Tab-separated table of C-alpha atoms and ligand atoms in Angstrom:
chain	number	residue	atom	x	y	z
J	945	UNK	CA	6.322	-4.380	-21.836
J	946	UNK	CA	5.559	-3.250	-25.389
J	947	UNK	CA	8.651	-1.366	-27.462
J	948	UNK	CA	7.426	2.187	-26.574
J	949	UNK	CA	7.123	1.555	-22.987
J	950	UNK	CA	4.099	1.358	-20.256
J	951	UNK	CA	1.009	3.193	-20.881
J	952	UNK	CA	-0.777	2.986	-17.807
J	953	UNK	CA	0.163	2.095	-14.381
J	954	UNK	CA	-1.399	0.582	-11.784
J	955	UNK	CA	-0.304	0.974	-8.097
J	956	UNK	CA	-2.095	-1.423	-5.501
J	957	UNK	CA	-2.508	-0.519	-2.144
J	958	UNK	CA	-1.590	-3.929	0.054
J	959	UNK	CA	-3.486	-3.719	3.144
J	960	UNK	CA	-7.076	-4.881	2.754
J	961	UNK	CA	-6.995	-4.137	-0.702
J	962	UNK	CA	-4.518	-7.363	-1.819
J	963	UNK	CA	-4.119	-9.160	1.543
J	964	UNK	CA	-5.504	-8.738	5.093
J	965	UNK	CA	-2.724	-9.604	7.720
J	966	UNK	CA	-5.130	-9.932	10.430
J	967	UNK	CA	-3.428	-7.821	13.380
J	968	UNK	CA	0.020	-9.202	12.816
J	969	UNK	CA	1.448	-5.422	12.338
J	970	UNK	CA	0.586	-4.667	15.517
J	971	UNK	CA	1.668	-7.740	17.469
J	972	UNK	CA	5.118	-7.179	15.652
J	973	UNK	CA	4.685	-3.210	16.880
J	974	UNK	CA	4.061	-4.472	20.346
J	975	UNK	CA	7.645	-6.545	20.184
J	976	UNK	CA	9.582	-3.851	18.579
J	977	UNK	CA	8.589	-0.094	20.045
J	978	UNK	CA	10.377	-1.255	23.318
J	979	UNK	CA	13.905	-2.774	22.121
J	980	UNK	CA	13.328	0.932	20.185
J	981	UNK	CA	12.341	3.530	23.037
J	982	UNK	CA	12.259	1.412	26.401
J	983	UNK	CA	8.915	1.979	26.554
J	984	UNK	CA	5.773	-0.611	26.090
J	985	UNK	CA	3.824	-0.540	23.669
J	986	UNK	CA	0.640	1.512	24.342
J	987	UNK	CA	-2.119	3.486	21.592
J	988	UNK	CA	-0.750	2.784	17.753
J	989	UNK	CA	-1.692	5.677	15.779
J	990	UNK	CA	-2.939	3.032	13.259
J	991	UNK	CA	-5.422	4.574	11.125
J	992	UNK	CA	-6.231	3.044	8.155
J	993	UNK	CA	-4.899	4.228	4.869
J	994	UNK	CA	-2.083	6.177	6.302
J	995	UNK	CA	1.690	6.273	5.882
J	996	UNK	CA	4.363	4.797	7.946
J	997	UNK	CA	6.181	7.624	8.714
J	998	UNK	CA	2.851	9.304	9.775
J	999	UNK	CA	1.880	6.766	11.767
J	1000	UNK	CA	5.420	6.220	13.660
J	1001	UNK	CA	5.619	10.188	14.279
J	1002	UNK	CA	2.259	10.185	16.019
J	1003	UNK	CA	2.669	6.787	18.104
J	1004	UNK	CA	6.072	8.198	19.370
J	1005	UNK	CA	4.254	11.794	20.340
J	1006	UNK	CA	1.339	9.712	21.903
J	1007	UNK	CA	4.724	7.725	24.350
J	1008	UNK	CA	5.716	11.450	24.899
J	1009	UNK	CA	8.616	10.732	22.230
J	1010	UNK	CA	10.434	12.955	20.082
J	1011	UNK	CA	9.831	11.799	16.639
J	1012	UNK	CA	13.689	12.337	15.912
J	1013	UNK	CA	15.070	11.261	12.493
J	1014	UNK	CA	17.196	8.772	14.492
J	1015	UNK	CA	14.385	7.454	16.478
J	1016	UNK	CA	12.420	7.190	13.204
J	1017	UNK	CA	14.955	5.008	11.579
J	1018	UNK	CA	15.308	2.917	14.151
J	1019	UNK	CA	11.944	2.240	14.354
J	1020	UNK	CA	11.175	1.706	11.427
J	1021	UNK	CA	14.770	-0.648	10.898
J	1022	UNK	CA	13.208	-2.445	13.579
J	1023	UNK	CA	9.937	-2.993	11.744
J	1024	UNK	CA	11.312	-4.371	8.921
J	1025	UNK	CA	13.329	-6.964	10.960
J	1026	UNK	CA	10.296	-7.530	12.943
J	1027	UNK	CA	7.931	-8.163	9.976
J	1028	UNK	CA	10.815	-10.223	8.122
J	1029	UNK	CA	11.240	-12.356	11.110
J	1030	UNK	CA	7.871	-12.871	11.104
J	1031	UNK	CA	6.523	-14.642	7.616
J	1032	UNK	CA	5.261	-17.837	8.759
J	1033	UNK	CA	2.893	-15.638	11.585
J	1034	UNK	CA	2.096	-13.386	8.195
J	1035	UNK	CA	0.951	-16.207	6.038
J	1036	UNK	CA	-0.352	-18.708	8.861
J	1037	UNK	CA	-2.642	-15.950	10.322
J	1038	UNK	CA	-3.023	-13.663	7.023
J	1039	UNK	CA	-4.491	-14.496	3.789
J	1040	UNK	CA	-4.950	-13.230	-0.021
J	1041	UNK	CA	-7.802	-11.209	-0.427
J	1042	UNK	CA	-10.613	-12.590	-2.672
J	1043	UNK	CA	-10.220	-11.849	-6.780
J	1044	UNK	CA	-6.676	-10.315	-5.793
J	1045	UNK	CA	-4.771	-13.566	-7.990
J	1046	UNK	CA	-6.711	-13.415	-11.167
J	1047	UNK	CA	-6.572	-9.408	-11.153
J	1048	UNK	CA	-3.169	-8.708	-11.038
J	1049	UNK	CA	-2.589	-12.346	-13.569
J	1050	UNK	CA	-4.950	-10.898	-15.699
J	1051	UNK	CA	-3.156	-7.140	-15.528
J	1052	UNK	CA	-0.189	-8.872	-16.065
J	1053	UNK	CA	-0.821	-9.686	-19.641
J	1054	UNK	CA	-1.480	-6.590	-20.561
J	1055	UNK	CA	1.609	-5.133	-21.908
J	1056	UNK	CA	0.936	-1.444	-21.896
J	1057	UNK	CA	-0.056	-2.018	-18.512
J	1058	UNK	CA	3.056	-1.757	-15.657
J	1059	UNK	CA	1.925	-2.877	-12.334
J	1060	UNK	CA	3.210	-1.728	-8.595
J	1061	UNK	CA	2.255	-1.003	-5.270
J	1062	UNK	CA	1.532	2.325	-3.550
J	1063	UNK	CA	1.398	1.875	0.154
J	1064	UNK	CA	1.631	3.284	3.105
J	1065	UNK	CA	3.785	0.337	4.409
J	1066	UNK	CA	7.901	0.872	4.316
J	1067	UNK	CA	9.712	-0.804	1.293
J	1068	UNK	CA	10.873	-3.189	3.289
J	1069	UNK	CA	7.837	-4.588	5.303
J	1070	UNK	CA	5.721	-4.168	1.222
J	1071	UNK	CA	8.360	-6.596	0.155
J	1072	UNK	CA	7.996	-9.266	3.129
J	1073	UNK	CA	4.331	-8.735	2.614
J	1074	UNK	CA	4.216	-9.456	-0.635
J	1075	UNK	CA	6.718	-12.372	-0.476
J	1076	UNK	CA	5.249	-13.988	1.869
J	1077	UNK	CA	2.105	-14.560	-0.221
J	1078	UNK	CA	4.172	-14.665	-3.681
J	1079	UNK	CA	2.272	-11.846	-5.100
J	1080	UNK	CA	5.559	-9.996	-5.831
J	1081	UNK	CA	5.559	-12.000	-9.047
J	1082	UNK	CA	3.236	-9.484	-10.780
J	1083	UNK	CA	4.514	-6.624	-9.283
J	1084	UNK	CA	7.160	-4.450	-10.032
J	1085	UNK	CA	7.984	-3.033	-6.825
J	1086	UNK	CA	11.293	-0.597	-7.481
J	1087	UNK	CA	8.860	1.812	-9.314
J	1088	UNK	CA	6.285	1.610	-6.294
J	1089	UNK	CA	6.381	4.005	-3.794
J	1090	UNK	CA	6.062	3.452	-0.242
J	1091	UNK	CA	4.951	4.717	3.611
J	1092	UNK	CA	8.981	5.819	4.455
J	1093	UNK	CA	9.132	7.758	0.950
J	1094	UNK	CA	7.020	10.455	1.918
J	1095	UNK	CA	4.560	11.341	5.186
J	1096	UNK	CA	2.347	12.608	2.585
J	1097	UNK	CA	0.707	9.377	0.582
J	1098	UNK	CA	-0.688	11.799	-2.281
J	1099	UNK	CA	3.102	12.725	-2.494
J	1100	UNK	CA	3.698	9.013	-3.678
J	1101	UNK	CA	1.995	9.101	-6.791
J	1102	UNK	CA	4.334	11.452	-8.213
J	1103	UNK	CA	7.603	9.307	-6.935
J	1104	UNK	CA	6.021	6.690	-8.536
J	1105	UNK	CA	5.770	8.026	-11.736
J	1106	UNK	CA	9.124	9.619	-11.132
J	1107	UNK	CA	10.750	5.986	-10.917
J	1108	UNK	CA	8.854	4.484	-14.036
J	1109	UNK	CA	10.047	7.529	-15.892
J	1110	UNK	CA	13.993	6.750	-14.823
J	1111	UNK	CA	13.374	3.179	-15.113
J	1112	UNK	CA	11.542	3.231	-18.284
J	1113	UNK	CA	12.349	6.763	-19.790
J	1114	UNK	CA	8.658	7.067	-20.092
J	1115	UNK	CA	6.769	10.007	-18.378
J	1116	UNK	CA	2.806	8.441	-17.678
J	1117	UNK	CA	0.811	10.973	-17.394
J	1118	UNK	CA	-1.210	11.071	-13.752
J	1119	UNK	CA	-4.417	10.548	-15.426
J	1120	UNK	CA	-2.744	7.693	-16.464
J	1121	UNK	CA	-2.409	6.344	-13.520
J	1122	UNK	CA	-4.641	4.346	-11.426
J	1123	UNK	CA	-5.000	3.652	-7.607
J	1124	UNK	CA	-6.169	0.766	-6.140
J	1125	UNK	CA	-7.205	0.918	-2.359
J	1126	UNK	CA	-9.839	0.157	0.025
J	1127	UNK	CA	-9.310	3.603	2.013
J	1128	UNK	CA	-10.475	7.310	2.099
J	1129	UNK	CA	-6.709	8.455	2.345
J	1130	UNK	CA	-6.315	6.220	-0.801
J	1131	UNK	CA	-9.093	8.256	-3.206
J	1132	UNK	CA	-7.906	11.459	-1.597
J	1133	UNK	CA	-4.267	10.469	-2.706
J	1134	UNK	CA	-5.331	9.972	-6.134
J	1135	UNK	CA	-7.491	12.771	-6.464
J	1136	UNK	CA	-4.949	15.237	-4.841
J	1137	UNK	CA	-2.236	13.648	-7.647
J	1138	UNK	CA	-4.790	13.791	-10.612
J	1139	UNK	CA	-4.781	9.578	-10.558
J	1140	UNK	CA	-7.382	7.721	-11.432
J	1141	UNK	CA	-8.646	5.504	-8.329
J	1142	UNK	CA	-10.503	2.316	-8.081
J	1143	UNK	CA	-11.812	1.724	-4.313
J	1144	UNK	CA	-12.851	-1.513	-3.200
J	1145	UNK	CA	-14.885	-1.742	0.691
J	1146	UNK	CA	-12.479	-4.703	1.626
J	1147	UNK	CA	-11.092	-3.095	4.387
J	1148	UNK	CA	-12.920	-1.099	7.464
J	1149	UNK	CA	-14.830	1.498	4.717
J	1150	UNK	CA	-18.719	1.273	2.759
J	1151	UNK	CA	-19.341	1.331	-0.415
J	1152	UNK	CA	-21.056	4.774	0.810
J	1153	UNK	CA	-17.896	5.932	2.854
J	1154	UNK	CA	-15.347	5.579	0.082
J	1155	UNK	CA	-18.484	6.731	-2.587
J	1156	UNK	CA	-18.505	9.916	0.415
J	1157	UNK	CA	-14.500	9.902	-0.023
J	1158	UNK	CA	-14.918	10.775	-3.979
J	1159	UNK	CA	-14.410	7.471	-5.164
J	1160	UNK	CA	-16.445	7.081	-8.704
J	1161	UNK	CA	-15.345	3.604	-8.865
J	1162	UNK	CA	-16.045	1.242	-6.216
J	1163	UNK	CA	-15.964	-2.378	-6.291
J	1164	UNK	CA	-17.327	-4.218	-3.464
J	1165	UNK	CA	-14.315	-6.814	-3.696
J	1166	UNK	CA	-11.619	-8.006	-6.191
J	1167	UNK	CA	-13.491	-11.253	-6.717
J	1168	UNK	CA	-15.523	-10.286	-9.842
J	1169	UNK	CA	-12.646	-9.798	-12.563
J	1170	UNK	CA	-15.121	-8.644	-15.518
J	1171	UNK	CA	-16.248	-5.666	-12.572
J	1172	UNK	CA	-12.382	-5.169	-12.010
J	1173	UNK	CA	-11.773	-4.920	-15.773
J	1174	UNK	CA	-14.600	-2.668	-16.865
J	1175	UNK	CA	-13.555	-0.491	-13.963
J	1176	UNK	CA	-10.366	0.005	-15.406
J	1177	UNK	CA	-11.765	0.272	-18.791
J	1178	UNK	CA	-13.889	3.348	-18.076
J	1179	UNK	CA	-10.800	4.895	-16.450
S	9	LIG	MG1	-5.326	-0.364	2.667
């Protein structure tokens, strides 16, 4: 990090955007929700791109559950156990997306450029995540901002910013900032915050759907780094 502190930041979204996990959230759903509410696992309000805390509130309504604060946190306490107890099913069955090592490597080098995640997983389950591959070496992850900091994910670009700006005593700017995420929820998070946003159709969503979202940028993958870097360039 240069003398005067980061001038842009860039905050990765994790699912299909840096790693697919190929279904191993929900198996570890299907072992947890009933040690939590007695109750087997039935619909997972698992739609793509949103928050934790969102999805845990709806999946408890959809069991006829109050979504309690206590509940909550035990769920998602649970989660976290579940995913940490569950690495060598995470990197066995998932895998590092395409382009996603030389991107945040080449990122890395830049030293007006801090890196993090913004994601609609918890803290704690990001972290296993990101373990588990080793891609937490390029990542800062206290200044991220994550799926049990707010329902909301627009909401998590400003804690972002708010924890580089603590951490680093330097305010970036929004427009400063840029999103990474294969998502509509993830341009509409940007573009409610004033972020920049880079989509790439790694995940469930077209070129066309995320262009549809308001996505200027769109990448079909990671894989082409000059793509990647004139994205960010033209941000
Ligand atoms: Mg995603």
């Amino acid at each position: 990090m240069a003398a005067e502190g980061p001038k842009r930041l860039v905050l990765w979204d994790i699912d299909h955007t840096l790693i697919d996990s190929r279904g191993v959230g929900r198996s570890i759903y299907e072992r947890i929700f009933p040690e939590v509410t007695g109750q087997p696992l039935g619909e997972l309000a698992m739609f793509h791109g949103r928050t934790e805390l969102d999805i845990m509130h709806d999946t408890l309504r959809l069991h006829g559950i109050e979504p309690s604060e206590p509940t909550v946190n035990r769920l998602a306490a649970a989660l976290g156990r579940g995913f940490g107890a569950a690495i060598a099913e995470l990197t066995a069955r998932g895998r590092v997306l395409p382009g996603v090592w030389q991107a945040l490597e080449s990122l890395a080098a830049e030293p007006d450029t801090l890196q993090s995640v913004l994601t609609g997983n918890t803290a704690v389950v990001a972290r296993v995540k990101l373990e588990a591959f080793g891609l937490d070496r390029y990542l800062d992850l206290p200044v991220g901002a994550y799926g049990d900091d707010h329902r909301d994910r627009a909401e998590l670009v400003a804690i972002s910013r708010g924890r580089v700006a603590h951490r680093t005593g330097v305010t970036i700017p929004a427009e400063h900032v840029v999103l990474v995420g294969d998502t509509p929820n993830d341009v509409h998070a940007a573009l409610t915050a004033g972020a920049q946003v880079i989509a790439v159709a790694t995940g469930s969503y077209s070129v066309a759907e995320l262009r549809a979202a308001g996505a200027m940028s769109i990448l079909d993958s990671l894989a082409d780094l000059p793509l990647l870097r004139q994205a960010l360039a033209t941000r």
